[in-house]
CSV table of C-alpha atoms in Angstrom, one decimal:
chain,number,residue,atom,x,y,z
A,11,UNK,CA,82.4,113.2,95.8
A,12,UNK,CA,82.3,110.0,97.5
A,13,UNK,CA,79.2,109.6,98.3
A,14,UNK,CA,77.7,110.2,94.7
A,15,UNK,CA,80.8,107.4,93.7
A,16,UNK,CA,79.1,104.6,96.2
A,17,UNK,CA,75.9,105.4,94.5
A,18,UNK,CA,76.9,105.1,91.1
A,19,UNK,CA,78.9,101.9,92.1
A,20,UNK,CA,75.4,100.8,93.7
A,21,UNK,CA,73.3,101.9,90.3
A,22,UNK,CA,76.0,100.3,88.6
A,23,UNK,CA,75.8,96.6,90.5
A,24,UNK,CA,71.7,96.7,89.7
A,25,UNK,CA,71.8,98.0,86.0
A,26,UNK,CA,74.1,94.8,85.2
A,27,UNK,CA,72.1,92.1,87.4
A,28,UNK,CA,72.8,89.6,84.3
A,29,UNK,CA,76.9,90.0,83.9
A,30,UNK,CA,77.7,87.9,87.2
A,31,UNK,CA,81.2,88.3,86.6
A,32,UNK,CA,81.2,92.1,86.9
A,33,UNK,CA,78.4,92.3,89.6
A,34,UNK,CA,81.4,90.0,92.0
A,35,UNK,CA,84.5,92.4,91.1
A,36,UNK,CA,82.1,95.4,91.8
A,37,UNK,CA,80.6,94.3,94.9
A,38,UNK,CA,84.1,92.7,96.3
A,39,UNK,CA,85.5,96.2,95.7
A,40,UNK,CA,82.9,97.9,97.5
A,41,UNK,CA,82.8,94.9,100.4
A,42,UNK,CA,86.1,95.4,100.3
A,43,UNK,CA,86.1,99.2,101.1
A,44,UNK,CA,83.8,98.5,103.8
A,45,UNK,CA,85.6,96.4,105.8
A,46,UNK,CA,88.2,98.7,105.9
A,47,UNK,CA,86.7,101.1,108.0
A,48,UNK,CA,86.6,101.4,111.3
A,49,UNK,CA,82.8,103.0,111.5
A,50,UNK,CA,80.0,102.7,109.6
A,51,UNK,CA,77.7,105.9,108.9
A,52,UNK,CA,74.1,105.6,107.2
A,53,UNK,CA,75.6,105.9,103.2
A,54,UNK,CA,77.5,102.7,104.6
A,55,UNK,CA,74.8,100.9,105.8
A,56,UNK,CA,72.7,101.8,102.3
A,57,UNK,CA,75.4,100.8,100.2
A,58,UNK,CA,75.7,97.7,102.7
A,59,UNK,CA,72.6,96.7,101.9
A,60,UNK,CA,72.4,96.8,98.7
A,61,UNK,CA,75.3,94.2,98.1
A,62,UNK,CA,74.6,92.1,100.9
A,63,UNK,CA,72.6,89.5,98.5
A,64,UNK,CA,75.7,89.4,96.7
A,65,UNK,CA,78.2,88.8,100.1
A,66,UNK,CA,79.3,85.6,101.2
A,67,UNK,CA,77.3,84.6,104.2
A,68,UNK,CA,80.7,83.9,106.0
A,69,UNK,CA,82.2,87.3,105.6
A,70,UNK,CA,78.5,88.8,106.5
A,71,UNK,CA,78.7,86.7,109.7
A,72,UNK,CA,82.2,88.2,110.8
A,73,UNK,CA,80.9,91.6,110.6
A,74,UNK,CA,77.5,91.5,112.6
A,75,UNK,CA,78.9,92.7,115.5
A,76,UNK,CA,79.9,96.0,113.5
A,77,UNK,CA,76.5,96.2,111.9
A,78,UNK,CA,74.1,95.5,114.7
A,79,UNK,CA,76.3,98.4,116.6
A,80,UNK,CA,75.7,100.7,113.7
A,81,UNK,CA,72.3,100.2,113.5
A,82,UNK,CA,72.0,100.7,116.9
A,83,UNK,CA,73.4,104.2,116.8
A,84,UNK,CA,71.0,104.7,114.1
A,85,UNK,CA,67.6,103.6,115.6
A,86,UNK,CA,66.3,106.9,116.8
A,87,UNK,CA,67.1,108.7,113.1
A,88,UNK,CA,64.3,110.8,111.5
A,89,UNK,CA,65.0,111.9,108.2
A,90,UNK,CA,64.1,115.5,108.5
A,91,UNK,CA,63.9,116.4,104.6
């Protein structure tokens, strides 16, 4: 199931915030997947933001257009749970 993969790849990226080496190759996999896509839906955006402190700011900057859009879409969302 994808979305329980991104999470574990997310859970994975904060249980091993002292092994720099593997916290790059997992968040430049998961950055990379990201770009890929043409839209963004709110697992995205989670998973987004939990690597962002990890992205270059250069490759954050050539994507705010595509955030700022998906956030927009997303501004009126109540979690109904």
């Amino acid at each position: 199931d994808i979305p329980i993969f991104r999470r574990m790849q997310l859970l994975q990226l904060y249980l091993q915030d002292d092994k720099e080496v593997n916290n790059q190759l997992l968040v430049e996999q998961i950055w990379k997947e990201l770009q890929s896509y043409e839209e963004w839906y709110l697992g995205d955006l989670t998973l987004l933001v939990g690597i962002l402190p990890y992205v270059s700011m250069e490759s954050v900057l050539t994507l705010t257009d595509q955030i700022l859009a998906t956030l927009k879409r997303y501004e009126s969302y109540v979690n109904i749970k």
